[in-house]
XYZ file of C-alpha atoms in Angstrom:
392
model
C 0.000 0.000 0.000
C 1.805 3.597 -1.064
C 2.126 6.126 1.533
C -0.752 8.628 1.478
C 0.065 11.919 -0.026
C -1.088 15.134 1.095
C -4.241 16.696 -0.355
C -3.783 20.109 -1.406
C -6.078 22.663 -1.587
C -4.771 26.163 -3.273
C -8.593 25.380 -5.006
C -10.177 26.465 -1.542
C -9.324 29.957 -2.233
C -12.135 30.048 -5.279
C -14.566 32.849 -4.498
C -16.995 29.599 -3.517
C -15.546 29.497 -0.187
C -15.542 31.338 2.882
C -13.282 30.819 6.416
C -15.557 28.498 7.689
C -15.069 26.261 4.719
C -11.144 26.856 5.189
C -11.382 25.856 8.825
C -13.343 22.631 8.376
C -11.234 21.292 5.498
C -8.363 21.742 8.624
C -10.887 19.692 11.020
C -11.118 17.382 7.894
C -7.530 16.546 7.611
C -6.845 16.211 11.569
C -9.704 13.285 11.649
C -7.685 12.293 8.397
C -4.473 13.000 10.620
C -5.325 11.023 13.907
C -5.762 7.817 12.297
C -9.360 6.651 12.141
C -9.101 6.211 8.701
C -6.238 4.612 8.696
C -6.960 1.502 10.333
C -10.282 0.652 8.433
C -10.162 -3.113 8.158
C -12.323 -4.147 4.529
C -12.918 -7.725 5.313
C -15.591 -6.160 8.146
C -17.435 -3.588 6.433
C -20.442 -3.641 8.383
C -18.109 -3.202 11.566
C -16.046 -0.861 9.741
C -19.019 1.437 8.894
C -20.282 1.304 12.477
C -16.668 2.466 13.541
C -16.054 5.018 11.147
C -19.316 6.635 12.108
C -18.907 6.846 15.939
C -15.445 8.384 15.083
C -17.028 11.100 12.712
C -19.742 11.593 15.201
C -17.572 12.033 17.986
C -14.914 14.625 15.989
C -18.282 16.862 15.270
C -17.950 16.232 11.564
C -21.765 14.892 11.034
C -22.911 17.831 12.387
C -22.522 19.112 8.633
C -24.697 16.523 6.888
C -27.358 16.213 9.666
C -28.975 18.626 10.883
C -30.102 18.779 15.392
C -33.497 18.073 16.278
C -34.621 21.876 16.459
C -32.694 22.840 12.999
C -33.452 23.262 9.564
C -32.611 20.374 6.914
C -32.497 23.391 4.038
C -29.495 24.894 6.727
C -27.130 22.562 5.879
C -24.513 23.688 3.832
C -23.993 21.799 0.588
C -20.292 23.462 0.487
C -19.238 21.661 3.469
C -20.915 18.032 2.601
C -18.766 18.409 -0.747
C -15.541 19.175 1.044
C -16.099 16.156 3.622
C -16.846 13.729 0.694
C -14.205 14.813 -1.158
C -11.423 14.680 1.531
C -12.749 11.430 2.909
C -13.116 10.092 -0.326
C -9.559 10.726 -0.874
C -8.647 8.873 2.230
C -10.616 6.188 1.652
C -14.028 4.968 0.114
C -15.565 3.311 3.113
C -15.308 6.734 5.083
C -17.068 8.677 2.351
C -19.949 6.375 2.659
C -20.370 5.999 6.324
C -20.402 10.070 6.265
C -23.100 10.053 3.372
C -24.786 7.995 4.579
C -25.962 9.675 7.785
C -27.022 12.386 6.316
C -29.123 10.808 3.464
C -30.423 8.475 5.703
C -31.574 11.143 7.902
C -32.613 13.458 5.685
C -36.517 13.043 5.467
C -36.022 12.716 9.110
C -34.523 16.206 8.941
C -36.937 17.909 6.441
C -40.240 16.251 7.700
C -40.148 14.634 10.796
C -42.308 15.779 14.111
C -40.398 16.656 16.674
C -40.686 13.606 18.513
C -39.043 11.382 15.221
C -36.467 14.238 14.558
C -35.714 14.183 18.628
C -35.106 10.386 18.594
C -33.624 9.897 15.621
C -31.575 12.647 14.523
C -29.467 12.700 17.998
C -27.995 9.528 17.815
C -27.388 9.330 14.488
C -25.373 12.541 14.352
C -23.341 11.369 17.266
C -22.770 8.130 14.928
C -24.394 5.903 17.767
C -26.955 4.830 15.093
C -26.283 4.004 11.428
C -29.334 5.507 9.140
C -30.728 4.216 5.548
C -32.375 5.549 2.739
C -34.835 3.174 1.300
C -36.496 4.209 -1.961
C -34.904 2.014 -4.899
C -36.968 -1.313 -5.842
C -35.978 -3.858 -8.924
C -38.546 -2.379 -11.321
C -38.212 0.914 -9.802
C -34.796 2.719 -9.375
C -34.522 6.489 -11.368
C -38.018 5.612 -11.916
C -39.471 6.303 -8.752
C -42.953 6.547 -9.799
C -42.720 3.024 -10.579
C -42.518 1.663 -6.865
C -44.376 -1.091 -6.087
C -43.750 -1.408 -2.237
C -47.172 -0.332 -0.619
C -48.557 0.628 3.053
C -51.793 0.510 3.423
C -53.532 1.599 6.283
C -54.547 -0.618 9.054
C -55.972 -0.042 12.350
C -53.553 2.813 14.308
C -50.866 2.152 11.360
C -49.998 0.938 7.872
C -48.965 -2.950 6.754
C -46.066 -2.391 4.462
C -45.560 -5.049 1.678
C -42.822 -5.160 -0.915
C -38.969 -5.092 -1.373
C -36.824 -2.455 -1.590
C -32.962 -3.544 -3.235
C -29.600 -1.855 -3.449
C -29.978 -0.041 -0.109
C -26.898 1.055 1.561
C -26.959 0.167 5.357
C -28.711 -2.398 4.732
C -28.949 -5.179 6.968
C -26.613 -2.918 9.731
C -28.921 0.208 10.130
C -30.838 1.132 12.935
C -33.409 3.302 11.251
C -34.370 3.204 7.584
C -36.588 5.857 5.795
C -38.845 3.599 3.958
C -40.751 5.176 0.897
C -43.709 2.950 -0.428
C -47.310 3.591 -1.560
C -50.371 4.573 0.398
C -52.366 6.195 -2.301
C -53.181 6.527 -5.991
C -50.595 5.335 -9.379
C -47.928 7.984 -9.805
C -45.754 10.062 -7.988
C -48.784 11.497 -5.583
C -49.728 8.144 -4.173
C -46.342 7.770 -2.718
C -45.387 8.300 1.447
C -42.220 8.206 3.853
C -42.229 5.741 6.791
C -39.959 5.387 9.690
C -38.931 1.654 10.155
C -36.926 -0.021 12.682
C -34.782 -3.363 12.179
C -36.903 -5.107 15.138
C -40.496 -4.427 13.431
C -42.325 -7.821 13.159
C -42.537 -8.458 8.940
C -39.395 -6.317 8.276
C -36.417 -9.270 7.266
C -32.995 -9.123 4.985
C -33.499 -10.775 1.699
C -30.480 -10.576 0.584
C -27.125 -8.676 1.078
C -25.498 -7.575 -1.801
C -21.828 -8.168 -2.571
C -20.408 -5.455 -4.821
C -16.894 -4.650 -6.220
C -15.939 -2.586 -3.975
C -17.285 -3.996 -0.266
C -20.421 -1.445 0.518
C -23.198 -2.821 2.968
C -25.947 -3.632 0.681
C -28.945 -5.665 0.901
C -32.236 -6.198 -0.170
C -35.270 -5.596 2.268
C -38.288 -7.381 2.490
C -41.487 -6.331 4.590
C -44.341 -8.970 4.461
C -47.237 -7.160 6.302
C -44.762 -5.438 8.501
C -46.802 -2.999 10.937
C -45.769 0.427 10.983
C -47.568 2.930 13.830
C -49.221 6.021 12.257
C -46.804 8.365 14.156
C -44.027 7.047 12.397
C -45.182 8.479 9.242
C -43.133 11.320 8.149
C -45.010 13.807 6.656
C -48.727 13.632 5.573
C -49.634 10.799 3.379
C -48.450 11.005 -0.038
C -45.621 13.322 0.627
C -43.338 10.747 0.325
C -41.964 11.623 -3.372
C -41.661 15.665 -2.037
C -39.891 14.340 0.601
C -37.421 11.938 -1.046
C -36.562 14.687 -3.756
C -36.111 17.529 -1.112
C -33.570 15.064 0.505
C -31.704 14.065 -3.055
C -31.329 17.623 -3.612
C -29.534 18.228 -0.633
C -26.983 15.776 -1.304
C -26.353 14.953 -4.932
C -24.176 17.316 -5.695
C -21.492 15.691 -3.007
C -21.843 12.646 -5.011
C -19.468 14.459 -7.627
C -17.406 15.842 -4.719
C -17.153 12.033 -3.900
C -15.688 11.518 -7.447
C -13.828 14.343 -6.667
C -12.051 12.822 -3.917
C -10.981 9.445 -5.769
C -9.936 11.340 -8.813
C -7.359 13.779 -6.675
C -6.462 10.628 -4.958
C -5.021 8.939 -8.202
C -3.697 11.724 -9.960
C -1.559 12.662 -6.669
C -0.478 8.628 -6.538
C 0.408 8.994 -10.594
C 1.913 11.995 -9.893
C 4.096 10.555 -7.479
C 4.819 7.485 -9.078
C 5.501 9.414 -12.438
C 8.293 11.744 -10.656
C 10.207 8.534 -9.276
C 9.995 5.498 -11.736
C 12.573 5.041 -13.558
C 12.618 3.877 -17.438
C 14.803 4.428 -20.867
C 17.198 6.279 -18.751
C 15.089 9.056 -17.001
C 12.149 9.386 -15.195
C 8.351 8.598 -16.427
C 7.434 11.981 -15.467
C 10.208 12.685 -18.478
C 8.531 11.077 -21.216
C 6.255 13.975 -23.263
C 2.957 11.261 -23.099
C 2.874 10.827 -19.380
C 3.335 14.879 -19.554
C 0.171 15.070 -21.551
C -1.725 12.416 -19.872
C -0.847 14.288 -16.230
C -2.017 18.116 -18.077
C -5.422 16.171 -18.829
C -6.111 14.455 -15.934
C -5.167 17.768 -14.003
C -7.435 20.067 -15.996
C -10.324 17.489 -15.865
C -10.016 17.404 -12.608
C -10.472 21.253 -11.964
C -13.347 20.771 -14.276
C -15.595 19.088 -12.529
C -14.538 20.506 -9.129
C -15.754 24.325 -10.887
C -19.374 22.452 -11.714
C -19.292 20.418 -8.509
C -18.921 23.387 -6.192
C -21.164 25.879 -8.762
C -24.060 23.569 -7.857
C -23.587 23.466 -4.050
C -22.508 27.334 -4.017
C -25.766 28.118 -5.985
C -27.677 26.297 -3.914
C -25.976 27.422 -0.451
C -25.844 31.342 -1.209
C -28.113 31.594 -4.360
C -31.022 29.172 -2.619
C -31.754 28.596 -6.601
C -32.940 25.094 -7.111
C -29.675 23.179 -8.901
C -31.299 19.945 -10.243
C -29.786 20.913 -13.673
C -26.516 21.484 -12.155
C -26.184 19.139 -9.668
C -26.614 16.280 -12.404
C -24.114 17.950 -14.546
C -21.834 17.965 -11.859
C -22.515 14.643 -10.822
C -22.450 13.265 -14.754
C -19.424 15.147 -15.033
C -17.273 14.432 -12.084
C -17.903 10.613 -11.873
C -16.999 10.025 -15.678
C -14.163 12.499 -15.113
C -13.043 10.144 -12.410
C -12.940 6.897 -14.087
C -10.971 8.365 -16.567
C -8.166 10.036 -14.596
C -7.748 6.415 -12.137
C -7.636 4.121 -15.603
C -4.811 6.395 -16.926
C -3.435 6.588 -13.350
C -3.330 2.863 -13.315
C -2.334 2.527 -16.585
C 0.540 4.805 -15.487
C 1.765 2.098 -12.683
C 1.845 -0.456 -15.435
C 1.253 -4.426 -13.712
C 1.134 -2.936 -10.417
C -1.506 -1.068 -11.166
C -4.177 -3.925 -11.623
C -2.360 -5.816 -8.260
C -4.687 -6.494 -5.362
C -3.882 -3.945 -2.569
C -2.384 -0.986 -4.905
C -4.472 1.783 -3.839
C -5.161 2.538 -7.659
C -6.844 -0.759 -8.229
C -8.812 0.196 -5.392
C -9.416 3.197 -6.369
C -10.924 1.585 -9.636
C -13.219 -0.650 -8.082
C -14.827 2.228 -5.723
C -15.147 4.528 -9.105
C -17.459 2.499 -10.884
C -20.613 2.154 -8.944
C -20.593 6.195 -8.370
C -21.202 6.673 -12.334
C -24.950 4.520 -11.335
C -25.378 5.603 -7.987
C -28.115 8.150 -7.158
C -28.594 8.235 -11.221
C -26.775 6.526 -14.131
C -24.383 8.956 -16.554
C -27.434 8.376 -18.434
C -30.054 9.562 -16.581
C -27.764 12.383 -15.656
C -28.139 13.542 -19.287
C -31.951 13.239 -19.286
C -32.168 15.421 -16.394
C -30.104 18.118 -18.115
C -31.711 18.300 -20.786
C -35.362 18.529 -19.194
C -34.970 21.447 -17.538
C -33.442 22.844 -20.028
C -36.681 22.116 -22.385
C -39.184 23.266 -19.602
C -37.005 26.623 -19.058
C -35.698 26.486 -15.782
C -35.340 29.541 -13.365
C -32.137 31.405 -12.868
């Protein structure tokens, strides 16, 4: 495994940014510092995850992705979610999600919950003492939320929930999911945000899902699982509202994720480039790896200039950034996979050996370019607002 280079930052002094921003990218890199990261183990995930989250909970750092019990989901700043995904990211992939994962997972919480759900839910899991899921993505139903199938229907004091929800990060290790299934008419209307917990008779683990790069996955299954009426979040059928309001507040740090694997392998290329030796000089010599280090160094600022646009213009502007947070999020993840293939490339055999941090690096790229939203999707979104004439 290399040694870990610094991550520098001369791109913090872009008019984006302000001293609070400067001061928690310093808070970022003394959690990176004091060796939390470091000692990740990725044969436990699901342990790993529950550590890494009681160690960002107790250095304050989840106070930026979820908000207290008497605050204001739309009061988070987008900025500083970016800069933690980004620098944890760089560290390493497992941190980024057990940070990202808080806050989506308690987002709904955040932005609809009573005060009694956001008081016993939103404490513990910004200390880290609880791990939190986002449930909303079915077989037949993933950027096509519309679609879902899952359904509550009302019984009694309560709702029965029925269906399966797949691909769900946390799952099968969280303590509270945000379940979003259907308790009223076809469409997006008919659709409603539950609160369950992993102990609710009818609420089971199908499956867990083994990835390429180790992420706790799993498919849920509730089979007439009983859910009481105050656990509802939100009035019935505000569940798609809900679930966009929370995607909102946190796509745009899935680039910054992208972000933080990209700076990653250009900073190990750039390294290895300056010190391997071949034909009598260096590799950093040779005029292609020059080229191939100019692109992957302008790409990279690239998508860093669209990634932070969408979180600035949604922090200070309060403009809605659907349009730019996909092309930020389109942008920066295929950005990414390019600049760690020709960073691999660059290390030659090692580069594709198990434990290189480049072939890691690899692995964790891929699924970012689907998550929250294939490259493809990405584009539709784009160019929809675009057609319907979007404001600002």
């Amino acid at each position: 495994m290399s040694h870990v280079p610094e991550l520098m930052r001369d791109w913090l002094d872009w008019p984006f940014f302000g001293e609070s921003h400067r001061a928690f990218a310093g808070a970022l890199d003394r959690f990176a510092a004091s060796g939390a990261i470091a000692g990740v183990d990725h044969a436990d995930v699901d342990g790993s995850c529950r550590k890494l989250a009681r160690a960002l909970g107790q250095a304050g750092l989840l106070d930026a992705a979820v908000a207290p019990p008497g605050g204001d989901a739309s009061a988070i700043d987008s900025r500083s979610v970016c800069l933690a995904r980004e620098t944890l990211a760089f560290h390493d992939g497992l941190a980024d999600f057990a940070f990202a994962m808080q806050g989506l997972g308690s987002g709904a919480v955040a932005i609809a919950g009573s005060n009694e759900q956001r008081g016993l839910v939103l404490p513990k899991v910004r200390s880290g003492e609880w791990l939190a899921a986002f449930a909303l993505s079915e077989r037949e139903a993933g950027s096509d939320v519309a679609a879902m199938a899952s359904s509550a229907r009302a019984d009694g004091n309560g709702y029965r929930l029925d269906g399966e929800k797949t691909w769900i990060s946390n799952g099968g290790i969280a303590d509270v999911y945000t379940v979003f299934a259907r308790t009223g008419e076809a469409g997006a209307r008919g659709l409603s945000a539950l609160l369950v917990f992993p102990d609710d008779p009818g609420f089971s683990i199908a499956e867990r899902i083994d990835v390429m790069a180790p992420h706790p996955l799993a498919t849920l299954r509730f089979e007439g699982c009983f859910v009481p009426a105050d656990r509802l979040l939100g009035a019935p059928g505000d569940g798609f509202k809900i679930a966009m309001r929370t995607l909102d507040i946190f796509r745009a740090s899935v680039a910054a994720a992208a972000l933080g694997f990209a700076r990653r392998a250009f900073a190990e290329a750039l390294a290895h480039a300056k010190s391997r030796k071949m034909f009598g000089a260096t590799l950093a010599d040779l005029q292609l790896t020059q080229a191939a280090l100019g692109d992957m160094a302008t790409d990279i600022d690239a998508a860093a200039l669209l990634t932070y646009r969408a979180a600035w213009r949604r922090d200070v502007q309060k403009l809605p950034t659907t349009a730019e947070a996909a092309m930020a999020k389109m942008t920066a993840t295929e950005t990414a996979q390019r600049v760690i293939d020709r960073a691999l490339q660059m290390f030659g055999g090692r580069g594709v050996k198990r434990g290189e941090i480049v072939e890691s690096l690899y692995r964790e790229i891929r699924a970012l370019r689907i998550y929250e939203g294939a490259t493809e999707v990405q584009k539709l979104i784009v160019a929809r607002e675009l057609l319907k004439g979007r404001p600002g």
